[in-house]
Amino acid sequence: MASLTIWFSALFIIIPLLFSARQKLALEKEIAVSALRCAIQLFLIGYVLQYIFASNHPVLIALLLLMMLLVATWNAARRGAGIPGIHWRIASAMIFSELVTMSLLIGTGSIKLTPQYLVPLSGMILGNAMVVSGLFLSQLKREVNSSRGEIETLLSLGATRRQAIQPVIKRVIKASMIPTFDTMKTMGLVQLPGTMTGMIIAGASPVDAVKYQIMIMFSLAAAATLSAMVLALLCYSLWYTPEGYLREQEQ
Amino acid sequence: MSMLLQLKQLAKKRPGSTDSYLFRNLSAAVAEPQIIHLLGFSGQGKSTLLRIIARLSGADAGELYLFDQPMAAYSPEEWRSTVCYVAQQPIMLPGSVEDNLRIASHLQQIPFDRDYARQLMERMELHLDWSKAAAQLSGGEKQRLALIRALLLRPRILLLDEVTSALDIHSQHAVEQVLLELQRSEGTAQIWVTHQLEQARRISQRIWFLAEEQLLEDSSPQAFFHSPRTEEARRFLQTSLEKVTN
């Protein structure tokens, strides 16, 4: 893409800016800052990726993946604000889903162990795990509060802490995974996803692009399931006191 | 002497308070499987006390003993299977009547005693289609089903929080008969919270009266209803009587 074209793309930002000004939405600053941040962050990561891909140094790749993991963890943990020990639990769930998914992709020969595959796919997997983890935590907080009676009834009937919260966890896992599967259902009908679009624009055959997209969508579904499952396993005990009482307050 | 249940110096602060207590230094013991009624004005912490005994809420101080063993000697689920709490608001678990009846056996990984469940349903005059969604039952049906669900666990101690409040007098008597029979034949101790003094008079074998942060009276129903020792208990009986006559 010619450098001049990227400057023309700034015209697109003028549309929301004008709309906000005319409708007095007071969003001009927000729009300008967002657009600027988006451009700067993407340029930065573009140059960083170019450097890392060229150097092909494992430490640099690991550092980049670590940064992605930290940002994704921090972002998802905001949904679980106030829950002690939530950061390491989210990070563990993400690392687990990343390791399993990438191992399968590499192990089956679907992708090569090169930064060109590893970095963008990890970004997608971690990004999806971040959305699922955030949804899971916010829904779990809400659902435990609204289902206190059900949990305590099960506890009264001799259920273990895990048994008592299990029905709630199931509902929450289901709810947090639905967006991933809804996206899969409409894929190709409503939206042409980023990877596929990018590959086609870059000159790849649409059928090849579709094959990659299918692989990515399926691996994202697996990553979403794994991160929700691991997070559920690591998190449920946080809703109980050490003595086994269901915590009184919303966390 | 071996004790079924002991409460030693229990204390519980009022919610959100640092120095105001619902009760403190509260001690009591249950030596034999009796039917005990826990009475008192509203807001004195009767339900809270039941929840503490059921190990659903924690006390701020004090200890609980079950069969002379401290609470810490039992896992929470062991304790709750032995000391079973039935809440005032019957919560139906998702699924059918049968799913609700089967839940205790499912949780405990023991065979479901269908005959016992059917017998309890009949004796409590609960004639239901077992495949019906539990959420669709009436308040009184839910209350009886929640009670039967707990009885299928065969607990040694039952904590009953206003469990007949939604029942007509006929069903109430049927439930009382089942619980009396259970106490006699299986030795199930019961602690009832109720606002119905008539019920306490009918079936109670012992009264605990909770007021002024204490169990002010721990006596036989005859002694409590005919010659209460404390002024507070006399005031409670008088107020309750006025409510009934009004």
Short mmCIF file of C-alpha atoms in Angstrom, two decimals:
data_model
loop_
_atom_site.label_atom_id
_atom_site.label_comp_id
_atom_site.label_asym_id
_atom_site.label_seq_id
_atom_site.Cartn_x
_atom_site.Cartn_y
_atom_site.Cartn_z
CA MET A 1 0.00 0.00 0.00
CA ALA A 2 1.34 3.40 -0.94
CA SER A 3 2.22 5.70 1.99
CA LEU A 4 -0.07 8.37 0.60
CA THR A 5 -3.06 5.99 0.85
CA ILE A 6 -2.72 5.73 4.61
CA TRP A 7 -3.06 9.51 4.85
CA PHE A 8 -6.24 9.37 2.76
CA SER A 9 -7.67 6.78 5.17
CA ALA A 10 -7.67 9.55 7.79
CA LEU A 11 -10.64 10.97 5.85
CA PHE A 12 -12.75 8.16 7.31
CA ILE A 13 -12.18 9.53 10.80
CA ILE A 14 -13.48 12.92 9.70
CA ILE A 15 -16.96 11.38 9.23
CA PRO A 16 -17.49 10.42 12.93
CA LEU A 17 -15.79 13.67 14.01
CA LEU A 18 -18.18 15.79 11.96
CA PHE A 19 -21.16 13.73 13.06
CA SER A 20 -20.20 14.11 16.73
CA ALA A 21 -19.69 17.86 16.36
CA ARG A 22 -22.99 18.37 14.53
CA GLN A 23 -25.01 16.21 16.93
CA LYS A 24 -23.18 17.65 19.97
CA LEU A 25 -22.18 14.16 21.15
CA ALA A 26 -18.98 15.55 22.69
CA LEU A 27 -17.09 12.57 21.35
CA GLU A 28 -14.56 14.49 19.24
CA LYS A 29 -11.71 14.11 21.72
CA GLU A 30 -12.52 10.42 22.26
CA ILE A 31 -12.59 9.79 18.50
CA ALA A 32 -9.36 11.68 17.85
CA VAL A 33 -7.49 9.98 20.70
CA SER A 34 -8.81 6.54 19.68
CA ALA A 35 -7.81 7.03 16.06
CA LEU A 36 -4.38 8.33 17.02
CA ARG A 37 -3.76 5.52 19.50
CA CYS A 38 -4.95 2.92 16.99
CA ALA A 39 -2.58 4.23 14.31
CA ILE A 40 0.43 4.65 16.64
CA GLN A 41 -0.04 1.25 18.33
CA LEU A 42 -0.42 -0.54 15.00
CA PHE A 43 2.61 1.22 13.48
CA LEU A 44 4.65 0.38 16.56
CA ILE A 45 3.65 -3.28 16.53
CA GLY A 46 4.23 -3.34 12.76
CA TYR A 47 7.84 -2.19 13.16
CA VAL A 48 8.35 -4.46 16.18
CA LEU A 49 7.03 -7.46 14.25
CA GLN A 50 9.16 -6.59 11.25
CA TYR A 51 12.23 -6.47 13.49
CA ILE A 52 11.36 -9.70 15.33
CA PHE A 53 10.52 -11.60 12.15
CA ALA A 54 13.81 -10.48 10.62
CA SER A 55 15.86 -11.36 13.71
CA ASN A 56 13.93 -14.65 14.35
CA HIS A 57 15.31 -14.57 17.92
CA PRO A 58 13.41 -16.87 20.35
CA VAL A 59 13.86 -14.53 23.33
CA LEU A 60 12.34 -11.61 21.45
CA ILE A 61 9.40 -13.76 20.32
CA ALA A 62 8.87 -15.00 23.89
CA LEU A 63 8.95 -11.40 25.17
CA LEU A 64 6.35 -10.35 22.63
CA LEU A 65 4.08 -13.26 23.56
CA LEU A 66 4.55 -12.42 27.23
CA MET A 67 3.53 -8.83 26.60
CA MET A 68 0.38 -10.01 24.79
CA LEU A 69 -0.41 -12.33 27.68
CA LEU A 70 0.05 -9.59 30.28
CA VAL A 71 -2.13 -7.09 28.43
CA ALA A 72 -4.85 -9.72 27.85
CA THR A 73 -4.74 -10.79 31.52
CA TRP A 74 -4.88 -7.22 32.80
CA ASN A 75 -7.80 -6.42 30.50
CA ALA A 76 -9.83 -9.52 31.40
CA ALA A 77 -9.08 -9.05 35.12
CA ARG A 78 -10.83 -5.67 35.06
CA ARG A 79 -14.10 -7.64 34.79
CA GLY A 80 -13.16 -9.46 37.95
CA ALA A 81 -12.01 -6.38 39.85
CA GLY A 82 -11.82 -6.96 43.59
CA ILE A 83 -11.45 -10.73 43.37
CA PRO A 84 -8.18 -11.60 45.11
CA GLY A 85 -5.75 -13.68 43.07
CA ILE A 86 -7.70 -13.31 39.85
CA HIS A 87 -4.71 -12.23 37.70
CA TRP A 88 -2.70 -15.43 38.00
CA ARG A 89 -5.82 -17.50 37.48
CA ILE A 90 -6.68 -15.72 34.23
CA ALA A 91 -3.06 -15.91 33.08
CA SER A 92 -2.98 -19.66 33.82
CA ALA A 93 -6.20 -20.24 31.85
CA MET A 94 -4.81 -18.30 28.91
CA ILE A 95 -1.42 -20.00 28.98
CA PHE A 96 -3.12 -23.39 29.10
CA SER A 97 -5.43 -22.67 26.16
CA GLU A 98 -2.55 -21.09 24.18
CA LEU A 99 -0.24 -24.06 24.82
CA VAL A 100 -2.81 -26.72 23.95
CA THR A 101 -4.09 -24.96 20.84
CA MET A 102 -0.66 -24.04 19.49
CA SER A 103 0.73 -27.50 20.24
CA LEU A 104 -2.10 -29.05 18.25
CA LEU A 105 -1.64 -26.63 15.35
CA ILE A 106 2.11 -27.18 15.23
CA GLY A 107 1.96 -30.89 16.08
CA THR A 108 -0.46 -31.65 13.25
CA GLY A 109 1.67 -29.67 10.83
CA SER A 110 -1.12 -27.13 10.24
CA ILE A 111 1.32 -24.27 10.81
CA LYS A 112 5.08 -23.92 10.90
CA LEU A 113 6.98 -22.99 14.02
CA THR A 114 7.96 -19.57 12.73
CA PRO A 115 7.21 -16.12 14.17
CA GLN A 116 5.04 -15.31 11.12
CA TYR A 117 2.55 -17.96 12.28
CA LEU A 118 3.23 -18.05 16.00
CA VAL A 119 2.78 -14.35 16.78
CA PRO A 120 -0.44 -13.46 14.93
CA LEU A 121 -2.16 -16.75 15.84
CA SER A 122 -1.19 -16.38 19.49
CA GLY A 123 -2.57 -12.86 19.39
CA MET A 124 -5.91 -14.13 18.10
CA ILE A 125 -6.04 -17.00 20.58
CA LEU A 126 -5.13 -14.80 23.54
CA GLY A 127 -7.50 -12.08 22.38
CA ASN A 128 -10.37 -14.53 22.17
CA ALA A 129 -9.47 -16.08 25.53
CA MET A 130 -9.41 -12.57 26.98
CA VAL A 131 -12.95 -11.83 25.78
CA VAL A 132 -14.24 -15.20 27.04
CA SER A 133 -12.48 -14.81 30.42
CA GLY A 134 -13.83 -11.29 30.89
CA LEU A 135 -17.35 -12.40 30.02
CA PHE A 136 -17.03 -15.44 32.26
CA LEU A 137 -15.98 -13.38 35.29
CA SER A 138 -18.58 -10.64 34.96
CA GLN A 139 -21.35 -13.21 34.39
CA LEU A 140 -20.17 -15.39 37.25
CA LYS A 141 -20.29 -12.45 39.67
CA ARG A 142 -23.83 -11.65 38.58
CA GLU A 143 -25.05 -15.23 38.42
CA VAL A 144 -23.70 -16.24 41.85
CA ASN A 145 -25.49 -13.27 43.40
CA SER A 146 -28.78 -14.06 41.71
CA SER A 147 -28.50 -17.80 42.45
CA ARG A 148 -27.53 -17.66 46.12
CA GLY A 149 -30.70 -19.52 47.09
CA GLU A 150 -29.99 -22.35 44.69
CA ILE A 151 -26.34 -22.67 45.80
CA GLU A 152 -27.26 -22.65 49.49
CA THR A 153 -30.04 -25.17 48.93
CA LEU A 154 -27.51 -27.54 47.39
CA LEU A 155 -25.06 -26.88 50.23
CA SER A 156 -27.85 -27.64 52.73
CA LEU A 157 -28.37 -30.97 51.00
CA GLY A 158 -24.76 -31.95 51.61
CA ALA A 159 -23.25 -30.79 48.32
CA THR A 160 -19.55 -30.02 48.23
CA ARG A 161 -18.60 -26.44 47.38
CA ARG A 162 -17.90 -27.49 43.82
CA GLN A 163 -21.12 -29.47 43.43
CA ALA A 164 -23.15 -26.55 44.76
CA ILE A 165 -21.75 -23.98 42.36
CA GLN A 166 -21.54 -26.36 39.38
CA PRO A 167 -24.97 -25.55 37.86
CA VAL A 168 -24.16 -21.83 38.02
CA ILE A 169 -20.72 -22.39 36.46
CA LYS A 170 -22.28 -24.42 33.65
CA ARG A 171 -24.73 -21.64 32.83
CA VAL A 172 -21.94 -19.05 32.91
CA ILE A 173 -19.57 -21.09 30.71
CA LYS A 174 -22.38 -21.57 28.22
CA ALA A 175 -23.21 -17.85 28.18
CA SER A 176 -19.58 -16.79 27.78
CA MET A 177 -18.96 -19.21 24.91
CA ILE A 178 -22.09 -18.36 22.93
CA PRO A 179 -20.57 -15.26 21.21
CA THR A 180 -17.70 -17.39 19.85
CA PHE A 181 -20.09 -19.93 18.34
CA ASP A 182 -22.52 -17.25 17.13
CA THR A 183 -19.63 -15.68 15.23
CA MET A 184 -18.83 -19.07 13.68
CA LYS A 185 -22.43 -19.54 12.54
CA THR A 186 -22.54 -16.31 10.57
CA MET A 187 -18.95 -16.51 9.31
CA GLY A 188 -18.79 -15.91 5.58
CA LEU A 189 -22.46 -14.87 5.46
CA VAL A 190 -22.32 -11.68 7.48
CA GLN A 191 -18.63 -10.94 7.89
CA LEU A 192 -15.53 -11.93 5.96
CA PRO A 193 -13.03 -12.31 8.75
CA GLY A 194 -9.74 -10.43 9.02
CA THR A 195 -7.27 -13.17 8.21
CA MET A 196 -9.16 -14.25 5.14
CA THR A 197 -9.69 -10.69 3.92
CA GLY A 198 -6.02 -9.87 4.54
CA MET A 199 -4.80 -12.93 2.66
CA ILE A 200 -7.09 -12.25 -0.33
CA ILE A 201 -5.98 -8.61 -0.50
CA ALA A 202 -2.37 -9.76 -0.26
CA GLY A 203 -2.94 -11.94 -3.35
CA ALA A 204 -3.63 -15.42 -1.93
CA SER A 205 -6.29 -17.60 -3.54
CA PRO A 206 -9.67 -17.20 -1.77
CA VAL A 207 -9.89 -20.98 -1.24
CA ASP A 208 -6.49 -21.05 0.48
CA ALA A 209 -7.55 -18.06 2.57
CA VAL A 210 -10.74 -19.87 3.58
CA LYS A 211 -8.78 -22.96 4.67
CA TYR A 212 -6.67 -20.84 7.01
CA GLN A 213 -9.72 -19.05 8.29
CA ILE A 214 -11.50 -22.31 9.11
CA MET A 215 -8.46 -23.58 10.97
CA ILE A 216 -8.26 -20.32 12.91
CA MET A 217 -11.96 -20.27 13.80
CA PHE A 218 -11.85 -23.85 15.06
CA SER A 219 -8.73 -23.23 17.09
CA LEU A 220 -10.35 -20.10 18.57
CA ALA A 221 -13.38 -22.16 19.57
CA ALA A 222 -11.11 -24.67 21.29
CA ALA A 223 -9.16 -21.88 23.01
CA ALA A 224 -12.39 -20.23 24.23
CA THR A 225 -13.64 -23.54 25.66
CA LEU A 226 -10.34 -24.36 27.32
CA SER A 227 -9.88 -20.94 28.88
CA ALA A 228 -13.45 -20.90 30.27
CA MET A 229 -13.04 -24.44 31.65
CA VAL A 230 -9.69 -23.78 33.32
CA LEU A 231 -10.82 -20.44 34.69
CA ALA A 232 -13.95 -22.09 36.15
CA LEU A 233 -11.83 -24.76 37.80
CA LEU A 234 -9.44 -22.21 39.29
CA CYS A 235 -12.06 -19.64 40.27
CA TYR A 236 -15.04 -21.32 41.87
CA SER A 237 -13.43 -21.55 45.32
CA LEU A 238 -13.05 -17.74 45.40
CA TRP A 239 -16.79 -17.44 45.97
CA TYR A 240 -16.47 -19.28 49.28
CA THR A 241 -14.76 -18.34 52.53
CA PRO A 242 -11.98 -20.65 53.77
CA GLU A 243 -14.56 -22.10 56.21
CA GLY A 244 -16.78 -23.12 53.28
CA TYR A 245 -19.48 -20.41 53.55
CA LEU A 246 -20.76 -18.78 50.39
CA ARG A 247 -19.34 -15.24 50.53
CA GLU A 248 -21.88 -12.66 51.69
CA GLN A 249 -20.94 -9.69 49.58
CA GLU A 250 -20.78 -9.22 45.86
CA GLN A 251 -17.09 -9.34 45.02
CA MET B 1 -23.16 -37.29 79.00
CA SER B 2 -22.98 -37.50 75.23
CA MET B 3 -24.56 -34.57 73.39
CA LEU B 4 -26.15 -34.41 69.99
CA LEU B 5 -25.46 -30.73 69.53
CA GLN B 6 -23.83 -28.05 71.62
CA LEU B 7 -23.69 -24.29 71.06
CA LYS B 8 -20.96 -22.67 73.11
CA GLN B 9 -20.72 -18.92 73.62
CA LEU B 10 -21.99 -18.11 70.12
CA ALA B 11 -22.00 -14.48 69.03
CA LYS B 12 -23.19 -12.80 65.86
CA LYS B 13 -23.04 -9.10 65.10
CA ARG B 14 -25.84 -7.32 63.30
CA PRO B 15 -25.11 -7.01 59.57
CA GLY B 16 -22.81 -4.04 58.90
CA SER B 17 -22.33 -3.31 62.60
CA THR B 18 -19.11 -3.49 64.56
CA ASP B 19 -20.48 -3.43 68.10
CA SER B 20 -24.19 -4.25 67.94
CA TYR B 21 -25.03 -7.90 68.42
CA LEU B 22 -27.94 -10.10 67.37
CA PHE B 23 -26.83 -12.44 70.13
CA ARG B 24 -23.72 -13.15 72.16
CA ASN B 25 -22.49 -15.63 74.75
CA LEU B 26 -25.31 -17.86 73.57
CA SER B 27 -24.96 -21.42 74.82
CA ALA B 28 -27.30 -24.38 74.63
CA ALA B 29 -27.16 -28.14 74.31
CA VAL B 30 -29.34 -30.81 72.75
CA ALA B 31 -28.82 -34.08 74.58
CA GLU B 32 -31.65 -36.12 73.10
CA PRO B 33 -33.64 -35.99 69.88
CA GLN B 34 -36.32 -33.50 70.83
CA ILE B 35 -38.52 -31.11 68.92
CA ILE B 36 -37.36 -27.66 69.97
CA HIS B 37 -39.10 -24.46 69.00
CA LEU B 38 -36.97 -21.34 68.75
CA LEU B 39 -39.22 -18.38 69.48
CA GLY B 40 -38.70 -14.65 69.69
CA PHE B 41 -39.66 -11.28 68.24
CA SER B 42 -38.75 -10.59 64.62
CA GLY B 43 -35.20 -9.42 64.01
CA GLN B 44 -33.70 -11.19 67.03
CA GLY B 45 -31.57 -13.51 64.86
CA LYS B 46 -33.57 -16.76 64.98
CA SER B 47 -32.99 -17.57 61.30
CA THR B 48 -29.38 -16.43 61.58
CA LEU B 49 -28.86 -18.81 64.49
CA LEU B 50 -30.31 -21.69 62.44
CA ARG B 51 -28.03 -20.79 59.52
CA ILE B 52 -25.02 -20.79 61.84
CA ILE B 53 -25.96 -24.20 63.21
CA ALA B 54 -26.45 -25.37 59.61
CA ARG B 55 -22.97 -24.08 58.79
CA LEU B 56 -24.31 -21.79 56.09
CA SER B 57 -23.15 -18.64 57.91
CA GLY B 58 -20.28 -18.10 60.27
CA ALA B 59 -20.50 -16.94 63.88
CA ASP B 60 -18.36 -14.03 65.03
CA ALA B 61 -17.40 -15.98 68.14
CA GLY B 62 -18.13 -19.26 69.83
CA GLU B 63 -18.06 -22.93 68.93
CA LEU B 64 -20.39 -25.66 67.73
CA TYR B 65 -20.11 -29.33 68.64
CA LEU B 66 -21.83 -32.23 66.94
CA PHE B 67 -21.77 -35.59 68.74
CA ASP B 68 -19.16 -34.06 71.07
CA GLN B 69 -16.82 -33.30 68.17
CA PRO B 70 -15.96 -29.70 67.28
CA MET B 71 -17.17 -28.31 63.96
CA ALA B 72 -13.62 -28.40 62.60
CA ALA B 73 -13.63 -32.20 62.89
CA TYR B 74 -16.23 -32.39 60.11
CA SER B 75 -16.02 -31.30 56.50
CA PRO B 76 -18.74 -28.75 55.67
CA GLU B 77 -20.61 -31.34 53.57
CA GLU B 78 -20.43 -34.01 56.30
CA TRP B 79 -21.84 -31.50 58.76
CA ARG B 80 -24.60 -30.29 56.43
CA SER B 81 -25.67 -33.85 55.57
CA THR B 82 -26.09 -34.53 59.28
CA VAL B 83 -27.54 -31.15 60.29
CA CYS B 84 -29.89 -30.25 57.47
CA TYR B 85 -31.41 -26.79 57.08
CA VAL B 86 -34.72 -26.18 55.32
CA ALA B 87 -35.22 -22.53 54.42
CA GLN B 88 -38.40 -20.50 54.75
CA GLN B 89 -38.38 -19.71 51.03
CA PRO B 90 -38.40 -23.09 49.30
CA ILE B 91 -36.00 -22.92 46.37
CA MET B 92 -36.80 -25.42 43.65
CA LEU B 93 -33.78 -26.71 41.77
CA PRO B 94 -34.06 -26.68 37.97
CA GLY B 95 -35.93 -29.68 36.58
CA SER B 96 -38.89 -31.82 37.58
CA VAL B 97 -40.35 -32.86 40.93
CA GLU B 98 -38.44 -36.13 40.59
CA ASP B 99 -35.17 -34.31 39.84
CA ASN B 100 -35.64 -32.43 43.10
CA LEU B 101 -36.40 -35.61 45.00
CA ARG B 102 -33.35 -37.35 43.58
CA ILE B 103 -30.90 -34.53 44.27
CA ALA B 104 -29.70 -35.72 47.70
CA SER B 105 -28.99 -39.25 46.44
CA HIS B 106 -27.26 -37.78 43.39
CA LEU B 107 -25.05 -35.55 45.53
CA GLN B 108 -24.26 -38.28 48.05
CA GLN B 109 -23.84 -40.98 45.36
CA ILE B 110 -26.31 -43.28 47.12
CA PRO B 111 -29.30 -45.15 45.65
CA PHE B 112 -32.54 -43.18 45.45
CA ASP B 113 -35.14 -44.53 47.90
CA ARG B 114 -38.22 -44.19 45.69
CA ASP B 115 -40.53 -45.97 48.15
CA TYR B 116 -39.55 -43.68 51.00
CA ALA B 117 -40.02 -40.62 48.77
CA ARG B 118 -43.47 -41.84 47.66
CA GLN B 119 -44.43 -42.60 51.25
CA LEU B 120 -43.41 -39.12 52.43
CA MET B 121 -45.28 -37.51 49.53
CA GLU B 122 -48.44 -39.43 50.41
CA ARG B 123 -48.19 -38.74 54.12
CA MET B 124 -47.73 -35.03 53.46
CA GLU B 125 -50.68 -35.17 51.07
CA LEU B 126 -48.58 -34.06 48.16
CA HIS B 127 -50.20 -35.73 45.16
CA LEU B 128 -48.03 -34.61 42.29
CA ASP B 129 -47.05 -35.74 38.85
CA TRP B 130 -43.34 -36.42 39.36
CA SER B 131 -42.52 -35.26 35.84
CA LYS B 132 -44.03 -31.81 36.44
CA ALA B 133 -41.61 -28.87 36.42
CA ALA B 134 -40.87 -28.05 40.07
CA ALA B 135 -40.89 -24.33 39.34
CA GLN B 136 -44.61 -24.56 38.45
CA LEU B 137 -45.70 -25.84 41.87
CA SER B 138 -47.70 -23.67 44.27
CA GLY B 139 -46.03 -22.15 47.34
CA GLY B 140 -47.38 -24.84 49.66
CA GLU B 141 -46.37 -27.65 47.31
CA LYS B 142 -42.87 -26.23 47.00
CA GLN B 143 -42.58 -25.98 50.77
CA ARG B 144 -43.51 -29.64 51.27
CA LEU B 145 -41.32 -30.81 48.39
CA ALA B 146 -38.34 -28.90 49.84
CA LEU B 147 -38.96 -30.59 53.18
CA ILE B 148 -39.24 -34.08 51.66
CA ARG B 149 -36.09 -33.41 49.61
CA ALA B 150 -34.26 -32.74 52.88
CA LEU B 151 -35.80 -35.74 54.68
CA LEU B 152 -34.53 -38.07 51.95
CA LEU B 153 -31.05 -37.16 53.18
CA ARG B 154 -32.05 -38.79 56.52
CA PRO B 155 -30.34 -36.11 58.63
CA ARG B 156 -29.88 -36.59 62.39
CA ILE B 157 -30.81 -32.98 63.09
CA LEU B 158 -33.34 -30.93 61.14
CA LEU B 159 -33.34 -27.14 61.20
CA LEU B 160 -36.74 -25.95 60.03
CA ASP B 161 -37.21 -22.26 59.29
CA GLU B 162 -40.95 -21.52 59.07
CA VAL B 163 -41.42 -24.58 56.88
CA THR B 164 -45.20 -24.64 57.18
CA SER B 165 -45.85 -20.92 56.68
CA ALA B 166 -47.44 -21.39 53.23
CA LEU B 167 -49.58 -24.41 54.19
CA ASP B 168 -53.29 -24.60 55.00
CA ILE B 169 -54.10 -25.97 58.44
CA HIS B 170 -54.89 -29.44 57.06
CA SER B 171 -51.52 -29.82 55.27
CA GLN B 172 -49.78 -28.24 58.24
CA HIS B 173 -51.08 -30.97 60.55
CA ALA B 174 -50.08 -33.66 58.07
CA VAL B 175 -46.52 -32.28 57.94
CA GLU B 176 -46.38 -32.01 61.74
CA GLN B 177 -47.46 -35.65 62.10
CA VAL B 178 -44.74 -36.83 59.71
CA LEU B 179 -42.08 -34.86 61.58
CA LEU B 180 -43.30 -36.03 64.99
CA GLU B 181 -43.25 -39.62 63.77
CA LEU B 182 -39.74 -39.11 62.40
CA GLN B 183 -38.55 -37.85 65.76
CA ARG B 184 -40.08 -40.84 67.55
CA SER B 185 -39.09 -43.59 65.14
CA GLU B 186 -35.74 -42.40 63.79
CA GLY B 187 -34.64 -40.09 66.60
CA THR B 188 -34.38 -37.02 64.38
CA ALA B 189 -33.84 -33.94 66.53
CA GLN B 190 -35.57 -30.83 65.21
CA ILE B 191 -35.16 -27.14 65.82
CA TRP B 192 -38.10 -25.17 64.45
CA VAL B 193 -38.35 -21.45 63.94
CA THR B 194 -41.97 -20.41 63.80
CA HIS B 195 -44.24 -17.48 64.43
CA GLN B 196 -47.18 -19.80 65.05
CA LEU B 197 -47.39 -20.22 68.80
CA GLU B 198 -50.24 -22.70 68.41
CA GLN B 199 -47.95 -24.98 66.47
CA ALA B 200 -45.27 -24.69 69.15
CA ARG B 201 -47.87 -25.57 71.80
CA ARG B 202 -49.05 -28.57 69.76
CA ILE B 203 -45.82 -30.35 68.97
CA SER B 204 -42.96 -28.74 70.83
CA GLN B 205 -41.10 -30.61 73.55
CA ARG B 206 -38.83 -27.72 74.46
CA ILE B 207 -38.78 -23.96 73.92
CA TRP B 208 -35.80 -21.74 73.29
CA PHE B 209 -36.73 -18.09 73.63
CA LEU B 210 -34.31 -15.67 71.98
CA ALA B 211 -34.32 -12.07 73.20
CA GLU B 212 -31.91 -9.44 74.50
CA GLU B 213 -28.98 -11.11 72.71
CA GLN B 214 -29.50 -14.31 74.71
CA LEU B 215 -31.49 -17.52 74.95
CA LEU B 216 -33.48 -15.98 77.77
CA GLU B 217 -35.49 -19.12 78.36
CA ASP B 218 -34.76 -22.77 77.74
CA SER B 219 -37.70 -24.63 79.16
CA SER B 220 -40.55 -27.05 78.62
CA PRO B 221 -43.55 -25.74 76.61
CA GLN B 222 -45.75 -26.03 79.72
CA ALA B 223 -43.38 -23.88 81.77
CA PHE B 224 -42.85 -21.35 78.98
CA PHE B 225 -46.49 -20.89 78.00
CA HIS B 226 -47.97 -20.98 81.52
CA SER B 227 -45.35 -19.38 83.70
CA PRO B 228 -42.58 -17.71 81.73
CA ARG B 229 -39.68 -16.69 83.93
CA THR B 230 -38.74 -13.44 82.21
CA GLU B 231 -40.60 -10.22 81.65
CA GLU B 232 -39.52 -10.25 77.99
CA ALA B 233 -41.11 -13.69 77.46
CA ARG B 234 -44.36 -12.53 79.10
CA ARG B 235 -44.38 -9.49 76.80
CA PHE B 236 -43.74 -11.75 73.77
CA LEU B 237 -46.61 -14.09 74.68
CA GLN B 238 -48.93 -11.16 75.34
CA THR B 239 -48.06 -9.48 72.02
CA SER B 240 -48.48 -12.73 70.11
CA LEU B 241 -51.83 -13.35 71.76
CA GLU B 242 -53.03 -9.84 70.83
CA LYS B 243 -51.97 -10.43 67.22
CA VAL B 244 -54.04 -13.61 67.10
CA THR B 245 -57.13 -12.06 68.71
CA ASN B 246 -56.92 -8.97 66.48
#
